[in-house]
Amino acid sequence: MSSVELPHQQPEPATSLIPTLPGAHYTDPALFEREQRRIFQAHWFAAARSSDLPDPGAFRTVDVGGESVLIVRGRDRSLRAFLNVCRHRGARLCVEDSGAVRRSLQCPYHAWTYGLDGSLIAAPNLNSMHDVDRGEYGLITVALREWLGTVWVCLADEPPSFADSVQSAVTGRLGDDEAIEEWGIDELVVGRRITYDVKANWKLIVENFMECYHCATIHPELTEVLPEFADGYAAQYFVGHGAEFGEDVGGFTVDGQSSGFDKLSGVGADHDRRYYAITVNPQVFINLVPDHVIFHRMYPMAVDRTVVECDWLYPRSVIDSGADLSKSVELFHRVNQQDFDACERCQPAMSSKAYAAGGVLVPSEHHIGEFRDWVADAISD
């Protein structure tokens, strides 16, 4: 396929307007397959919350760039990731999304059996095959890192620097290497998880999250809590900036009243009563507020379908106390629903003649141009 070009058929935009990707980038299955290989298999991918696999033998399977990846906690309590494929005849090793095994992983087809460290430990008649080196037929390893209480995997033979890609995205947004530690995300626990099945291309969701030009139109509850969002500039438009709560707002809740629990112990005065949004390419959104964290992981399933898993994270003491999380959860749940409805409204129009050459970005959306260029560069020859 030839290199990717930005729109060239639409009129030259005014200085205030810059072009988006062409419509085909949101509808063409061939371009989606290229994104699977060049983006999702090539970059660090947030696959799961570490706490989803609490004990030895716990596993989770995740689709990453069209490959099924198996994440399992070993007997040494370390997490490892493998391609979810038996080395014998290619059967899917674990067919459930999640579960637990006792001491090993056994293929349901011919009973090849692997240790939790991926090594081949048994197979029918294997002892009679003296020339077979079991070490050569273990599960294929996938690179894995843990950070912010999240399991990140990468299918690339030579993964990019984690510090220069994932961690630098967070540092670059907050403007400080140490700032993210104030929220103690590693130690927070999932108070609520909601999974959304969105009938839209993954890039529409990223672009939506990155801007707030739409906030005054579709997010009435959010703009009540964060009045500056009504002006159309997203919090992540400015390095280090957090959107300030309204003067009479008591907390990041659906009615703007106090959540009823204290702010996170590490959050300093500079970050109190502020909201920070972070995008980590290609599929993570992190939302920071004083008393909890909202963490989105996207799983692109098709050119026009994306599953989004959203975790609301709180201190264990809040969860153990039985605190009512409903008003805290409901605010961003509504934001999610409003955003995803908007993305689903856009998806059908991506194949319209009116959008063949793409659309435009206004000045408060110009930072989306960096994401546009990142995608175009990643899939170009």
mmCIF file of C-alpha atoms in Angstrom:
data_model
loop_
_atom_site.group_PDB
_atom_site.id
_atom_site.type_symbol
_atom_site.label_atom_id
_atom_site.label_comp_id
_atom_site.label_asym_id
_atom_site.label_seq_id
_atom_site.Cartn_x
_atom_site.Cartn_y
_atom_site.Cartn_z
ATOM 1 C CA MET A 1 0.000 0.000 0.000
ATOM 2 C CA SER A 2 1.298 3.452 -0.810
ATOM 3 C CA SER A 3 2.072 5.967 1.903
ATOM 4 C CA VAL A 4 -0.844 7.616 3.644
ATOM 5 C CA GLU A 5 -1.722 11.138 2.581
ATOM 6 C CA LEU A 6 -3.794 13.741 4.366
ATOM 7 C CA PRO A 7 -6.878 15.174 2.609
ATOM 8 C CA HIS A 8 -6.182 16.876 -0.702
ATOM 9 C CA GLN A 9 -9.596 17.130 -2.345
ATOM 10 C CA GLN A 10 -11.251 19.586 0.023
ATOM 11 C CA PRO A 11 -10.743 23.359 -0.327
ATOM 12 C CA GLU A 12 -7.662 24.811 1.301
ATOM 13 C CA PRO A 13 -8.743 25.418 4.917
ATOM 14 C CA ALA A 14 -8.602 28.826 6.524
ATOM 15 C CA THR A 15 -5.651 29.533 8.806
ATOM 16 C CA SER A 16 -7.805 28.748 11.840
ATOM 17 C CA LEU A 17 -8.766 25.339 10.437
ATOM 18 C CA ILE A 18 -6.519 22.316 9.932
ATOM 19 C CA PRO A 19 -7.549 19.039 8.253
ATOM 20 C CA THR A 20 -8.533 15.753 9.870
ATOM 21 C CA LEU A 21 -7.805 12.323 8.479
ATOM 22 C CA PRO A 22 -9.896 11.385 5.414
ATOM 23 C CA GLY A 23 -13.117 9.476 5.981
ATOM 24 C CA ALA A 24 -11.666 6.173 4.764
ATOM 25 C CA HIS A 25 -9.412 6.054 7.818
ATOM 26 C CA TYR A 26 -12.510 5.406 9.905
ATOM 27 C CA THR A 27 -14.245 2.916 7.577
ATOM 28 C CA ASP A 28 -11.710 0.994 5.476
ATOM 29 C CA PRO A 29 -11.111 -2.535 6.854
ATOM 30 C CA ALA A 30 -7.733 -2.685 5.091
ATOM 31 C CA LEU A 31 -6.546 0.452 6.876
ATOM 32 C CA PHE A 32 -7.843 -0.967 10.166
ATOM 33 C CA GLU A 33 -5.834 -4.157 9.623
ATOM 34 C CA ARG A 34 -2.758 -2.035 8.964
ATOM 35 C CA GLU A 35 -3.414 -0.158 12.223
ATOM 36 C CA GLN A 36 -3.668 -3.481 14.027
ATOM 37 C CA ARG A 37 -0.175 -4.431 12.848
ATOM 38 C CA ARG A 38 1.551 -1.048 12.820
ATOM 39 C CA ILE A 39 -0.012 0.481 15.921
ATOM 40 C CA PHE A 40 -1.601 -1.997 18.323
ATOM 41 C CA GLN A 41 0.931 -4.804 17.817
ATOM 42 C CA ALA A 42 3.855 -2.375 17.713
ATOM 43 C CA HIS A 43 3.185 -0.202 20.777
ATOM 44 C CA TRP A 44 2.575 -0.755 24.466
ATOM 45 C CA PHE A 45 -1.059 -1.723 25.031
ATOM 46 C CA ALA A 46 -2.875 -1.431 28.375
ATOM 47 C CA ALA A 47 -4.408 -4.887 28.603
ATOM 48 C CA ALA A 48 -5.832 -5.226 32.127
ATOM 49 C CA ARG A 49 -5.734 -4.059 35.715
ATOM 50 C CA SER A 50 -3.106 -5.980 37.677
ATOM 51 C CA SER A 51 -5.658 -6.697 40.388
ATOM 52 C CA ASP A 52 -7.783 -8.575 37.830
ATOM 53 C CA LEU A 53 -5.307 -11.427 38.343
ATOM 54 C CA PRO A 54 -4.965 -11.615 42.122
ATOM 55 C CA ASP A 55 -3.713 -15.164 42.709
ATOM 56 C CA PRO A 56 -1.430 -17.745 41.078
ATOM 57 C CA GLY A 57 -3.271 -19.400 38.209
ATOM 58 C CA ALA A 58 -5.516 -16.401 37.497
ATOM 59 C CA PHE A 59 -5.596 -15.570 33.800
ATOM 60 C CA ARG A 60 -7.151 -13.144 31.380
ATOM 61 C CA THR A 61 -7.248 -13.205 27.586
ATOM 62 C CA VAL A 62 -7.178 -9.941 25.627
ATOM 63 C CA ASP A 63 -7.350 -9.118 21.935
ATOM 64 C CA VAL A 64 -4.321 -7.010 21.026
ATOM 65 C CA GLY A 65 -3.992 -5.998 17.406
ATOM 66 C CA GLY A 66 -5.931 -9.065 16.273
ATOM 67 C CA GLU A 67 -3.839 -11.475 18.365
ATOM 68 C CA SER A 68 -5.218 -13.256 21.434
ATOM 69 C CA VAL A 69 -2.865 -12.568 24.339
ATOM 70 C CA LEU A 70 -2.966 -14.691 27.502
ATOM 71 C CA ILE A 71 -1.930 -12.991 30.747
ATOM 72 C CA VAL A 72 -1.394 -15.274 33.728
ATOM 73 C CA ARG A 73 -0.082 -14.938 37.273
ATOM 74 C CA GLY A 74 2.580 -17.512 38.007
ATOM 75 C CA ARG A 75 3.263 -19.503 41.133
ATOM 76 C CA ASP A 76 5.981 -16.957 41.907
ATOM 77 C CA ARG A 77 3.206 -14.311 41.787
ATOM 78 C CA SER A 78 4.764 -12.643 38.737
ATOM 79 C CA LEU A 79 2.597 -11.760 35.762
ATOM 80 C CA ARG A 80 3.560 -13.105 32.334
ATOM 81 C CA ALA A 81 2.001 -12.777 28.900
ATOM 82 C CA PHE A 82 1.963 -15.241 26.001
ATOM 83 C CA LEU A 83 0.315 -15.655 22.644
ATOM 84 C CA ASN A 84 -2.786 -17.709 23.401
ATOM 85 C CA VAL A 85 -1.867 -20.421 20.911
ATOM 86 C CA CYS A 86 -0.859 -24.044 21.534
ATOM 87 C CA ARG A 87 2.499 -24.851 19.936
ATOM 88 C CA HIS A 88 1.243 -28.236 18.698
ATOM 89 C CA ARG A 89 -1.520 -27.540 16.170
ATOM 90 C CA GLY A 90 -2.448 -23.950 16.929
ATOM 91 C CA ALA A 91 -5.579 -24.408 19.034
ATOM 92 C CA ARG A 92 -6.695 -21.532 21.259
ATOM 93 C CA LEU A 93 -5.315 -22.468 24.668
ATOM 94 C CA CYS A 94 -7.745 -20.547 26.881
ATOM 95 C CA VAL A 95 -11.134 -19.824 25.364
ATOM 96 C CA GLU A 96 -12.646 -17.924 28.312
ATOM 97 C CA ASP A 97 -12.094 -14.198 28.793
ATOM 98 C CA SER A 98 -10.859 -14.836 32.314
ATOM 99 C CA GLY A 99 -10.622 -17.570 34.908
ATOM 100 C CA ALA A 100 -8.219 -19.535 37.052
ATOM 101 C CA VAL A 101 -6.284 -22.777 36.774
ATOM 102 C CA ARG A 102 -4.538 -24.735 39.506
ATOM 103 C CA ARG A 103 -0.985 -25.399 38.382
ATOM 104 C CA SER A 104 -0.911 -25.534 34.585
ATOM 105 C CA LEU A 105 -2.554 -24.572 31.295
ATOM 106 C CA GLN A 106 -3.774 -27.469 29.191
ATOM 107 C CA CYS A 107 -4.786 -27.290 25.546
ATOM 108 C CA PRO A 108 -8.366 -28.627 25.189
ATOM 109 C CA TYR A 109 -7.532 -30.212 21.807
ATOM 110 C CA HIS A 110 -4.592 -32.616 22.308
ATOM 111 C CA ALA A 111 -3.795 -31.955 25.978
ATOM 112 C CA TRP A 112 -0.402 -30.338 25.532
ATOM 113 C CA THR A 113 0.217 -28.881 28.978
ATOM 114 C CA TYR A 114 2.180 -25.780 29.936
ATOM 115 C CA GLY A 115 3.394 -24.429 33.247
ATOM 116 C CA LEU A 116 2.276 -21.014 34.409
ATOM 117 C CA ASP A 117 5.669 -19.792 33.225
ATOM 118 C CA GLY A 118 4.806 -20.918 29.681
ATOM 119 C CA SER A 119 7.114 -23.945 29.603
ATOM 120 C CA LEU A 120 5.950 -27.187 27.986
ATOM 121 C CA ILE A 121 5.680 -29.696 30.823
ATOM 122 C CA ALA A 122 3.662 -32.564 29.377
ATOM 123 C CA ALA A 123 1.954 -33.955 26.274
ATOM 124 C CA PRO A 124 0.586 -37.371 25.317
ATOM 125 C CA ASN A 125 3.488 -39.701 24.370
ATOM 126 C CA LEU A 126 5.992 -36.885 24.778
ATOM 127 C CA ASN A 127 8.341 -39.053 26.872
ATOM 128 C CA SER A 128 8.758 -41.416 23.933
ATOM 129 C CA MET A 129 9.837 -38.552 21.639
ATOM 130 C CA HIS A 130 13.407 -38.344 22.859
ATOM 131 C CA ASP A 131 14.514 -35.905 20.175
ATOM 132 C CA VAL A 132 11.997 -33.223 21.219
ATOM 133 C CA ASP A 133 13.468 -30.347 23.197
ATOM 134 C CA ARG A 134 10.677 -29.164 25.461
ATOM 135 C CA GLY A 135 12.432 -25.834 25.845
ATOM 136 C CA GLU A 136 11.830 -25.120 22.163
ATOM 137 C CA TYR A 137 8.072 -25.621 22.396
ATOM 138 C CA GLY A 138 6.979 -23.405 25.252
ATOM 139 C CA LEU A 139 4.373 -20.694 24.724
ATOM 140 C CA ILE A 140 5.474 -17.627 22.766
ATOM 141 C CA THR A 141 6.301 -14.853 25.216
ATOM 142 C CA VAL A 142 4.855 -11.343 24.938
ATOM 143 C CA ALA A 143 6.642 -8.392 26.550
ATOM 144 C CA LEU A 144 4.932 -7.205 29.748
ATOM 145 C CA ARG A 145 5.317 -4.239 32.092
ATOM 146 C CA GLU A 146 3.329 -3.171 35.132
ATOM 147 C CA TRP A 147 2.802 0.513 35.852
ATOM 148 C CA LEU A 148 -0.009 2.508 37.474
ATOM 149 C CA GLY A 149 -1.548 -0.791 38.578
ATOM 150 C CA THR A 150 -1.976 -1.696 34.916
ATOM 151 C CA VAL A 151 -0.668 -4.593 32.825
ATOM 152 C CA TRP A 152 0.896 -3.262 29.624
ATOM 153 C CA VAL A 153 1.894 -5.683 26.862
ATOM 154 C CA CYS A 154 3.689 -5.273 23.552
ATOM 155 C CA LEU A 155 3.782 -7.774 20.685
ATOM 156 C CA ALA A 156 6.738 -6.170 18.908
ATOM 157 C CA ASP A 157 9.916 -8.230 18.641
ATOM 158 C CA GLU A 158 11.735 -5.138 19.908
ATOM 159 C CA PRO A 159 9.258 -3.101 21.985
ATOM 160 C CA PRO A 160 9.685 0.667 22.059
ATOM 161 C CA SER A 161 11.076 2.229 25.196
ATOM 162 C CA PHE A 162 8.365 2.182 27.852
ATOM 163 C CA ALA A 163 9.801 5.321 29.431
ATOM 164 C CA ASP A 164 9.940 7.204 26.134
ATOM 165 C CA SER A 165 6.439 6.255 25.023
ATOM 166 C CA VAL A 166 4.001 5.467 27.835
ATOM 167 C CA GLN A 167 5.621 7.262 30.747
ATOM 168 C CA SER A 168 6.657 10.282 28.709
ATOM 169 C CA ALA A 169 3.053 10.798 27.570
ATOM 170 C CA VAL A 170 1.993 11.143 31.205
ATOM 171 C CA THR A 171 4.958 13.317 32.144
ATOM 172 C CA GLY A 172 4.486 15.480 29.062
ATOM 173 C CA ARG A 173 0.864 16.136 29.958
ATOM 174 C CA LEU A 174 1.430 16.893 33.650
ATOM 175 C CA GLY A 175 4.708 18.716 33.065
ATOM 176 C CA ASP A 176 6.471 16.956 35.939
ATOM 177 C CA ASP A 177 8.181 13.543 36.178
ATOM 178 C CA GLU A 178 6.876 12.880 39.680
ATOM 179 C CA ALA A 179 3.395 14.420 39.555
ATOM 180 C CA ILE A 180 1.507 11.219 38.675
ATOM 181 C CA GLU A 181 2.771 9.599 41.882
ATOM 182 C CA GLU A 182 0.566 11.929 43.948
ATOM 183 C CA TRP A 183 -2.493 9.872 43.003
ATOM 184 C CA GLY A 184 -0.923 6.542 44.059
ATOM 185 C CA ILE A 185 -2.688 4.727 41.234
ATOM 186 C CA ASP A 186 -0.778 1.481 41.863
ATOM 187 C CA GLU A 187 -2.481 1.150 45.242
ATOM 188 C CA LEU A 188 -6.014 2.143 44.246
ATOM 189 C CA VAL A 189 -8.679 -0.514 43.797
ATOM 190 C CA VAL A 190 -11.544 -0.852 41.362
ATOM 191 C CA GLY A 191 -14.707 0.508 42.916
ATOM 192 C CA ARG A 192 -16.745 0.185 39.742
ATOM 193 C CA ARG A 193 -16.112 -1.092 36.225
ATOM 194 C CA ILE A 194 -18.377 -0.416 33.264
ATOM 195 C CA THR A 195 -17.755 -1.869 29.816
ATOM 196 C CA TYR A 196 -19.114 -0.013 26.802
ATOM 197 C CA ASP A 197 -19.530 -1.550 23.342
ATOM 198 C CA VAL A 198 -19.212 1.455 21.040
ATOM 199 C CA LYS A 199 -20.219 1.250 17.388
ATOM 200 C CA ALA A 200 -17.505 3.618 16.243
ATOM 201 C CA ASN A 201 -13.914 3.621 15.061
ATOM 202 C CA TRP A 202 -11.350 3.875 17.846
ATOM 203 C CA LYS A 203 -9.888 7.129 16.473
ATOM 204 C CA LEU A 204 -13.218 8.925 16.767
ATOM 205 C CA ILE A 205 -13.198 8.059 20.464
ATOM 206 C CA VAL A 206 -9.623 9.298 20.967
ATOM 207 C CA GLU A 207 -10.314 12.527 19.093
ATOM 208 C CA ASN A 208 -13.458 13.108 21.132
ATOM 209 C CA PHE A 209 -11.639 12.603 24.414
ATOM 210 C CA MET A 210 -8.857 15.001 23.452
ATOM 211 C CA GLU A 211 -11.083 18.033 22.877
ATOM 212 C CA CYS A 212 -13.795 19.943 24.716
ATOM 213 C CA TYR A 213 -15.216 21.993 21.848
ATOM 214 C CA HIS A 214 -18.291 19.806 22.277
ATOM 215 C CA CYS A 215 -18.523 20.049 26.055
ATOM 216 C CA ALA A 216 -20.969 22.951 26.296
ATOM 217 C CA THR A 217 -23.251 21.171 23.835
ATOM 218 C CA ILE A 218 -23.420 17.618 25.163
ATOM 219 C CA HIS A 219 -21.945 17.628 28.710
ATOM 220 C CA PRO A 220 -24.196 19.779 30.928
ATOM 221 C CA GLU A 221 -23.260 17.971 34.142
ATOM 222 C CA LEU A 222 -19.519 18.134 33.426
ATOM 223 C CA THR A 223 -19.520 21.845 32.586
ATOM 224 C CA GLU A 224 -21.408 22.563 35.820
ATOM 225 C CA VAL A 225 -18.512 21.018 37.732
ATOM 226 C CA LEU A 226 -15.785 22.383 35.411
ATOM 227 C CA PRO A 227 -17.103 25.731 34.127
ATOM 228 C CA GLU A 228 -14.046 26.491 32.006
ATOM 229 C CA PHE A 229 -14.914 23.521 29.796
ATOM 230 C CA ALA A 230 -17.880 25.502 28.494
ATOM 231 C CA ASP A 231 -15.339 27.707 26.682
ATOM 232 C CA GLY A 232 -14.298 24.760 24.526
ATOM 233 C CA TYR A 233 -10.713 24.197 25.654
ATOM 234 C CA ALA A 234 -9.909 20.748 27.025
ATOM 235 C CA ALA A 235 -7.764 20.373 30.136
ATOM 236 C CA GLN A 236 -5.067 18.576 28.146
ATOM 237 C CA TYR A 237 -4.757 21.448 25.661
ATOM 238 C CA PHE A 238 -2.209 23.028 28.024
ATOM 239 C CA VAL A 239 0.763 21.221 29.566
ATOM 240 C CA GLY A 240 0.386 20.993 33.325
ATOM 241 C CA HIS A 241 -3.042 22.596 33.399
ATOM 242 C CA GLY A 242 -5.897 21.100 35.374
ATOM 243 C CA ALA A 243 -9.437 22.356 34.889
ATOM 244 C CA GLU A 244 -10.541 24.055 38.101
ATOM 245 C CA PHE A 245 -13.737 23.078 39.889
ATOM 246 C CA GLY A 246 -16.467 25.706 40.005
ATOM 247 C CA GLU A 247 -16.442 27.992 43.030
ATOM 248 C CA ASP A 248 -19.539 26.409 44.572
ATOM 249 C CA VAL A 249 -18.696 22.836 43.530
ATOM 250 C CA GLY A 250 -18.070 20.444 46.399
ATOM 251 C CA GLY A 251 -16.735 17.460 44.455
ATOM 252 C CA PHE A 252 -16.384 15.664 41.133
ATOM 253 C CA THR A 253 -19.892 14.215 41.293
ATOM 254 C CA VAL A 254 -22.986 14.254 39.124
ATOM 255 C CA ASP A 255 -24.626 16.966 41.250
ATOM 256 C CA GLY A 256 -21.440 18.828 42.142
ATOM 257 C CA GLN A 257 -21.839 18.018 45.831
ATOM 258 C CA SER A 258 -19.171 16.454 48.007
ATOM 259 C CA SER A 259 -18.440 12.793 47.332
ATOM 260 C CA GLY A 260 -18.433 12.121 51.056
ATOM 261 C CA PHE A 261 -14.868 10.830 51.162
ATOM 262 C CA ASP A 262 -11.501 12.545 51.529
ATOM 263 C CA LYS A 263 -9.143 13.412 48.739
ATOM 264 C CA LEU A 264 -6.294 11.021 48.064
ATOM 265 C CA SER A 265 -3.613 11.426 50.704
ATOM 266 C CA GLY A 266 -0.823 12.176 48.239
ATOM 267 C CA VAL A 267 -2.606 14.863 46.216
ATOM 268 C CA GLY A 268 -1.053 18.235 47.013
ATOM 269 C CA ALA A 269 -2.644 21.664 47.146
ATOM 270 C CA ASP A 270 -1.564 22.458 43.569
ATOM 271 C CA HIS A 271 -3.656 19.558 42.234
ATOM 272 C CA ASP A 272 -6.597 19.809 44.628
ATOM 273 C CA ARG A 273 -9.988 20.808 43.165
ATOM 274 C CA ARG A 274 -8.723 20.231 39.634
ATOM 275 C CA TYR A 275 -9.319 17.722 36.855
ATOM 276 C CA TYR A 276 -6.514 16.408 34.625
ATOM 277 C CA ALA A 277 -7.029 14.396 31.446
ATOM 278 C CA ILE A 278 -4.228 12.368 29.851
ATOM 279 C CA THR A 279 -4.158 10.452 26.576
ATOM 280 C CA VAL A 280 -1.588 7.674 26.193
ATOM 281 C CA ASN A 281 -1.445 6.507 22.591
ATOM 282 C CA PRO A 282 -2.886 4.389 21.297
ATOM 283 C CA GLN A 283 -5.716 3.396 23.648
ATOM 284 C CA VAL A 284 -5.605 4.790 27.171
ATOM 285 C CA PHE A 285 -7.331 7.735 28.846
ATOM 286 C CA ILE A 286 -6.463 8.678 32.420
ATOM 287 C CA ASN A 287 -8.658 11.101 34.359
ATOM 288 C CA LEU A 288 -7.323 12.484 37.637
ATOM 289 C CA VAL A 289 -9.434 14.205 40.293
ATOM 290 C CA PRO A 290 -8.586 14.768 43.953
ATOM 291 C CA ASP A 291 -10.436 11.773 45.425
ATOM 292 C CA HIS A 292 -10.361 9.141 42.672
ATOM 293 C CA VAL A 293 -9.035 8.181 39.247
ATOM 294 C CA ILE A 294 -10.939 7.112 36.134
ATOM 295 C CA PHE A 295 -8.977 4.846 33.791
ATOM 296 C CA HIS A 296 -10.194 3.938 30.287
ATOM 297 C CA ARG A 297 -8.770 1.083 28.200
ATOM 298 C CA MET A 298 -9.932 0.752 24.585
ATOM 299 C CA TYR A 299 -10.009 -2.531 22.672
ATOM 300 C CA PRO A 300 -10.517 -1.933 18.925
ATOM 301 C CA MET A 301 -12.492 -4.937 17.663
ATOM 302 C CA ALA A 302 -13.357 -3.841 14.112
ATOM 303 C CA VAL A 303 -13.088 -0.756 11.956
ATOM 304 C CA ASP A 304 -16.483 0.372 13.301
ATOM 305 C CA ARG A 305 -16.525 -1.200 16.780
ATOM 306 C CA THR A 306 -14.537 -0.468 19.922
ATOM 307 C CA VAL A 307 -14.974 -1.967 23.382
ATOM 308 C CA VAL A 308 -14.090 0.487 26.156
ATOM 309 C CA GLU A 309 -13.432 -0.745 29.689
ATOM 310 C CA CYS A 310 -13.662 2.025 32.283
ATOM 311 C CA ASP A 311 -12.466 1.631 35.871
ATOM 312 C CA TRP A 312 -13.282 4.004 38.728
ATOM 313 C CA LEU A 313 -10.397 3.684 41.196
ATOM 314 C CA TYR A 314 -10.479 4.558 44.916
ATOM 315 C CA PRO A 315 -8.411 3.907 48.035
ATOM 316 C CA ARG A 316 -9.131 0.523 49.581
ATOM 317 C CA SER A 317 -10.245 2.276 52.756
ATOM 318 C CA VAL A 318 -13.070 3.959 50.833
ATOM 319 C CA ILE A 319 -14.249 0.664 49.345
ATOM 320 C CA ASP A 320 -13.957 -1.189 52.666
ATOM 321 C CA SER A 321 -15.981 1.516 54.414
ATOM 322 C CA GLY A 322 -18.946 0.859 52.127
ATOM 323 C CA ALA A 323 -18.995 4.484 50.970
ATOM 324 C CA ASP A 324 -21.649 5.357 48.387
ATOM 325 C CA LEU A 325 -19.806 5.755 45.087
ATOM 326 C CA SER A 326 -22.886 6.322 42.971
ATOM 327 C CA LYS A 327 -22.687 10.109 42.563
ATOM 328 C CA SER A 328 -18.956 9.885 41.893
ATOM 329 C CA VAL A 329 -19.387 7.172 39.249
ATOM 330 C CA GLU A 330 -22.495 8.657 37.666
ATOM 331 C CA LEU A 331 -20.824 11.883 36.511
ATOM 332 C CA PHE A 332 -18.282 10.265 34.207
ATOM 333 C CA HIS A 333 -20.633 7.442 33.287
ATOM 334 C CA ARG A 334 -22.898 10.097 31.803
ATOM 335 C CA VAL A 335 -19.924 11.750 30.125
ATOM 336 C CA ASN A 336 -18.979 8.389 28.612
ATOM 337 C CA GLN A 337 -22.496 7.768 27.356
ATOM 338 C CA GLN A 338 -22.730 11.264 25.889
ATOM 339 C CA ASP A 339 -19.343 10.943 24.195
ATOM 340 C CA PHE A 340 -19.954 7.476 22.809
ATOM 341 C CA ASP A 341 -23.381 8.488 21.490
ATOM 342 C CA ALA A 342 -21.669 11.356 19.663
ATOM 343 C CA CYS A 343 -19.034 9.017 18.202
ATOM 344 C CA GLU A 344 -21.726 6.585 17.041
ATOM 345 C CA ARG A 345 -23.520 9.521 15.427
ATOM 346 C CA CYS A 346 -20.370 10.358 13.469
ATOM 347 C CA GLN A 347 -19.419 6.841 12.373
ATOM 348 C CA PRO A 348 -22.033 6.423 9.578
ATOM 349 C CA ALA A 349 -21.042 9.784 8.085
ATOM 350 C CA MET A 350 -17.407 8.739 7.755
ATOM 351 C CA SER A 351 -18.379 6.855 4.573
ATOM 352 C CA SER A 352 -20.322 9.808 3.136
ATOM 353 C CA LYS A 353 -19.105 11.679 0.071
ATOM 354 C CA ALA A 354 -19.293 14.775 2.256
ATOM 355 C CA TYR A 355 -16.477 13.400 4.444
ATOM 356 C CA ALA A 356 -14.364 11.653 1.805
ATOM 357 C CA ALA A 357 -11.601 14.219 2.167
ATOM 358 C CA GLY A 358 -12.155 14.558 5.896
ATOM 359 C CA GLY A 359 -13.239 17.463 8.063
ATOM 360 C CA VAL A 360 -11.457 20.262 9.885
ATOM 361 C CA LEU A 361 -10.202 21.071 13.372
ATOM 362 C CA VAL A 362 -10.826 24.476 14.946
ATOM 363 C CA PRO A 363 -8.067 26.162 17.017
ATOM 364 C CA SER A 364 -9.183 24.592 20.318
ATOM 365 C CA GLU A 365 -8.811 21.186 18.599
ATOM 366 C CA HIS A 366 -5.431 21.797 16.929
ATOM 367 C CA HIS A 367 -3.646 19.500 19.386
ATOM 368 C CA ILE A 368 -5.609 16.625 17.806
ATOM 369 C CA GLY A 369 -3.453 17.271 14.750
ATOM 370 C CA GLU A 370 -0.544 15.675 16.617
ATOM 371 C CA PHE A 371 -2.575 12.506 17.064
ATOM 372 C CA ARG A 372 -3.618 12.627 13.386
ATOM 373 C CA ASP A 373 0.035 12.849 12.335
ATOM 374 C CA TRP A 374 1.053 10.091 14.758
ATOM 375 C CA VAL A 375 -1.498 7.715 13.213
ATOM 376 C CA ALA A 376 -0.618 8.670 9.637
ATOM 377 C CA ASP A 377 3.109 8.211 10.271
ATOM 378 C CA ALA A 378 2.583 4.857 11.995
ATOM 379 C CA ILE A 379 0.748 3.280 9.064
ATOM 380 C CA SER A 380 2.708 4.882 6.235
ATOM 381 C CA ASP A 381 5.309 2.973 4.239
#
